[in-house]
Amino acid sequence: MSDSEDQDVSTELIDRLRLIEEQPLHARADAYAAVHDELARRLASAPTDPAAASRP
């Protein structure tokens, strides 16, 4: 992932978290759980070989 792509992902996450914070308290738990699940899936699918992760 390039620096630009990393920045885009970070910006999207921050925007998503801001939207969650604007929701009523009872809705936040489900929204945060969805973010957690998505991030866990991304981590699980990431390359485990550090050399492979640094290849273009």
Tab-separated table of N, CA and C in Angstrom:
chain	number	residue	atom	x	y	z
A	1	MET	N	0.854	-1.178	0.000
A	1	MET	CA	0.000	0.000	0.000
A	1	MET	C	0.895	1.233	0.000
A	2	SER	N	0.580	2.177	-0.846
A	2	SER	CA	1.387	3.389	-0.928
A	2	SER	C	1.021	4.347	0.206
A	3	ASP	N	1.876	5.356	0.373
A	3	ASP	CA	1.596	6.361	1.404
A	3	ASP	C	0.267	7.054	1.151
A	4	SER	N	-0.033	7.294	-0.132
A	4	SER	CA	-1.297	7.935	-0.495
A	4	SER	C	-2.485	7.046	-0.116
A	5	GLU	N	-2.356	5.750	-0.381
A	5	GLU	CA	-3.432	4.815	-0.026
A	5	GLU	C	-3.583	4.710	1.485
A	6	ASP	N	-2.454	4.700	2.202
A	6	ASP	CA	-2.505	4.675	3.665
A	6	ASP	C	-3.234	5.899	4.193
A	7	GLN	N	-2.937	7.054	3.618
A	7	GLN	CA	-3.579	8.299	4.030
A	7	GLN	C	-5.079	8.248	3.767
A	8	ASP	N	-5.464	7.721	2.596
A	8	ASP	CA	-6.886	7.613	2.252
A	8	ASP	C	-7.619	6.710	3.240
A	9	VAL	N	-7.005	5.579	3.580
A	9	VAL	CA	-7.619	4.640	4.523
A	9	VAL	C	-7.748	5.291	5.892
A	10	SER	N	-6.713	6.004	6.322
A	10	SER	CA	-6.756	6.685	7.616
A	10	SER	C	-7.849	7.751	7.646
A	11	THR	N	-7.955	8.512	6.573
A	11	THR	CA	-8.969	9.556	6.495
A	11	THR	C	-10.370	8.947	6.517
A	12	GLU	N	-10.551	7.858	5.781
A	12	GLU	CA	-11.854	7.187	5.769
A	12	GLU	C	-12.221	6.678	7.163
A	13	LEU	N	-11.246	6.113	7.866
A	13	LEU	CA	-11.511	5.593	9.209
A	13	LEU	C	-11.876	6.730	10.163
A	14	ILE	N	-11.128	7.809	10.107
A	14	ILE	CA	-11.421	8.958	10.971
A	14	ILE	C	-12.810	9.511	10.684
A	15	ASP	N	-13.149	9.640	9.409
A	15	ASP	CA	-14.489	10.125	9.048
A	15	ASP	C	-15.567	9.184	9.563
A	16	ARG	N	-15.314	7.892	9.428
A	16	ARG	CA	-16.292	6.896	9.899
A	16	ARG	C	-16.469	6.971	11.414
A	17	LEU	N	-15.365	7.134	12.135
A	17	LEU	CA	-15.451	7.239	13.592
A	17	LEU	C	-16.178	8.509	14.022
A	18	ARG	N	-15.982	9.587	13.291
A	18	ARG	CA	-16.708	10.832	13.595
A	18	ARG	C	-18.219	10.636	13.419
A	19	LEU	N	-18.592	9.936	12.342
A	19	LEU	CA	-20.019	9.656	12.122
A	19	LEU	C	-20.593	8.795	13.250
A	20	ILE	N	-19.806	7.823	13.684
A	20	ILE	CA	-20.268	6.967	14.783
A	20	ILE	C	-20.484	7.802	16.039
A	21	GLU	N	-19.561	8.702	16.328
A	21	GLU	CA	-19.674	9.531	17.531
A	21	GLU	C	-20.890	10.441	17.501
A	22	GLU	N	-21.404	10.735	16.309
A	22	GLU	CA	-22.587	11.585	16.192
A	22	GLU	C	-23.886	10.807	16.418
A	23	GLN	N	-23.788	9.484	16.422
A	23	GLN	CA	-24.979	8.649	16.592
A	23	GLN	C	-25.398	8.606	18.055
A	24	PRO	N	-26.659	8.277	18.297
A	24	PRO	CA	-27.100	8.107	19.684
A	24	PRO	C	-26.293	6.988	20.351
A	25	LEU	N	-26.130	7.098	21.635
A	25	LEU	CA	-25.294	6.169	22.391
A	25	LEU	C	-25.650	4.709	22.133
A	26	HIS	N	-26.926	4.383	22.068
A	26	HIS	CA	-27.334	2.984	21.910
A	26	HIS	C	-26.937	2.408	20.552
A	27	ALA	N	-26.695	3.263	19.563
A	27	ALA	CA	-26.321	2.788	18.228
A	27	ALA	C	-24.809	2.666	18.055
A	28	ARG	N	-24.043	3.302	18.919
A	28	ARG	CA	-22.592	3.316	18.762
A	28	ARG	C	-21.955	1.949	18.924
A	29	ALA	N	-22.432	1.157	19.855
A	29	ALA	CA	-21.806	-0.150	20.108
A	29	ALA	C	-21.816	-1.015	18.852
A	30	ASP	N	-22.944	-1.075	18.167
A	30	ASP	CA	-23.022	-1.872	16.944
A	30	ASP	C	-22.102	-1.304	15.861
A	31	ALA	N	-22.047	0.002	15.760
A	31	ALA	CA	-21.202	0.633	14.752
A	31	ALA	C	-19.723	0.379	15.045
A	32	TYR	N	-19.330	0.495	16.312
A	32	TYR	CA	-17.940	0.210	16.675
A	32	TYR	C	-17.617	-1.276	16.477
A	33	ALA	N	-18.559	-2.143	16.746
A	33	ALA	CA	-18.345	-3.577	16.520
A	33	ALA	C	-18.125	-3.855	15.034
A	34	ALA	N	-18.862	-3.160	14.173
A	34	ALA	CA	-18.692	-3.332	12.729
A	34	ALA	C	-17.305	-2.869	12.291
A	35	VAL	N	-16.832	-1.752	12.838
A	35	VAL	CA	-15.485	-1.266	12.522
A	35	VAL	C	-14.454	-2.290	13.000
A	36	HIS	N	-14.642	-2.788	14.197
A	36	HIS	CA	-13.726	-3.793	14.738
A	36	HIS	C	-13.668	-5.021	13.837
A	37	ASP	N	-14.821	-5.514	13.430
A	37	ASP	CA	-14.865	-6.702	12.567
A	37	ASP	C	-14.162	-6.452	11.241
A	38	GLU	N	-14.380	-5.286	10.656
A	38	GLU	CA	-13.745	-4.960	9.375
A	38	GLU	C	-12.226	-4.886	9.529
A	39	LEU	N	-11.758	-4.217	10.582
A	39	LEU	CA	-10.317	-4.116	10.793
A	39	LEU	C	-9.700	-5.482	11.073
A	40	ALA	N	-10.402	-6.327	11.823
A	40	ALA	CA	-9.906	-7.672	12.097
A	40	ALA	C	-9.784	-8.485	10.811
A	41	ARG	N	-10.769	-8.362	9.914
A	41	ARG	CA	-10.696	-9.055	8.618
A	41	ARG	C	-9.515	-8.565	7.795
A	42	ARG	N	-9.290	-7.256	7.796
A	42	ARG	CA	-8.156	-6.705	7.046
A	42	ARG	C	-6.835	-7.219	7.591
A	43	LEU	N	-6.715	-7.245	8.904
A	43	LEU	CA	-5.482	-7.752	9.509
A	43	LEU	C	-5.282	-9.224	9.207
A	44	ALA	N	-6.345	-9.989	9.263
A	44	ALA	CA	-6.250	-11.424	9.005
A	44	ALA	C	-5.863	-11.720	7.565
A	45	SER	N	-6.237	-10.841	6.644
A	45	SER	CA	-5.934	-11.079	5.236
A	45	SER	C	-4.631	-10.436	4.785
A	46	ALA	N	-3.977	-9.704	5.675
A	46	ALA	CA	-2.711	-9.046	5.336
A	46	ALA	C	-1.598	-10.083	5.206
A	47	PRO	N	-0.598	-9.783	4.389
A	47	PRO	CA	0.531	-10.715	4.265
A	47	PRO	C	1.246	-10.863	5.608
A	48	THR	N	1.675	-12.078	5.899
A	48	THR	CA	2.387	-12.324	7.160
A	48	THR	C	3.897	-12.277	6.972
A	49	ASP	N	4.364	-12.305	5.735
A	49	ASP	CA	5.780	-12.240	5.442
A	49	ASP	C	6.178	-10.769	5.304
A	50	PRO	N	7.003	-10.229	6.231
A	50	PRO	CA	7.370	-8.814	6.160
A	50	PRO	C	8.014	-8.439	4.833
A	51	ALA	N	8.760	-9.347	4.230
A	51	ALA	CA	9.388	-9.055	2.938
A	51	ALA	C	8.334	-8.891	1.857
A	52	ALA	N	7.275	-9.703	1.912
A	52	ALA	CA	6.197	-9.614	0.924
A	52	ALA	C	5.420	-8.308	1.093
A	53	ALA	N	5.267	-7.840	2.301
A	53	ALA	CA	4.514	-6.613	2.555
A	53	ALA	C	5.230	-5.387	2.007
A	54	SER	N	6.555	-5.444	1.894
A	54	SER	CA	7.290	-4.277	1.430
A	54	SER	C	7.486	-4.270	-0.086
A	55	ARG	N	7.066	-5.322	-0.761
A	55	ARG	CA	7.182	-5.365	-2.227
A	55	ARG	C	6.117	-4.490	-2.868
A	56	PRO	N	6.460	-3.821	-3.982
A	56	PRO	CA	5.462	-2.973	-4.665
A	56	PRO	C	4.367	-3.748	-5.311
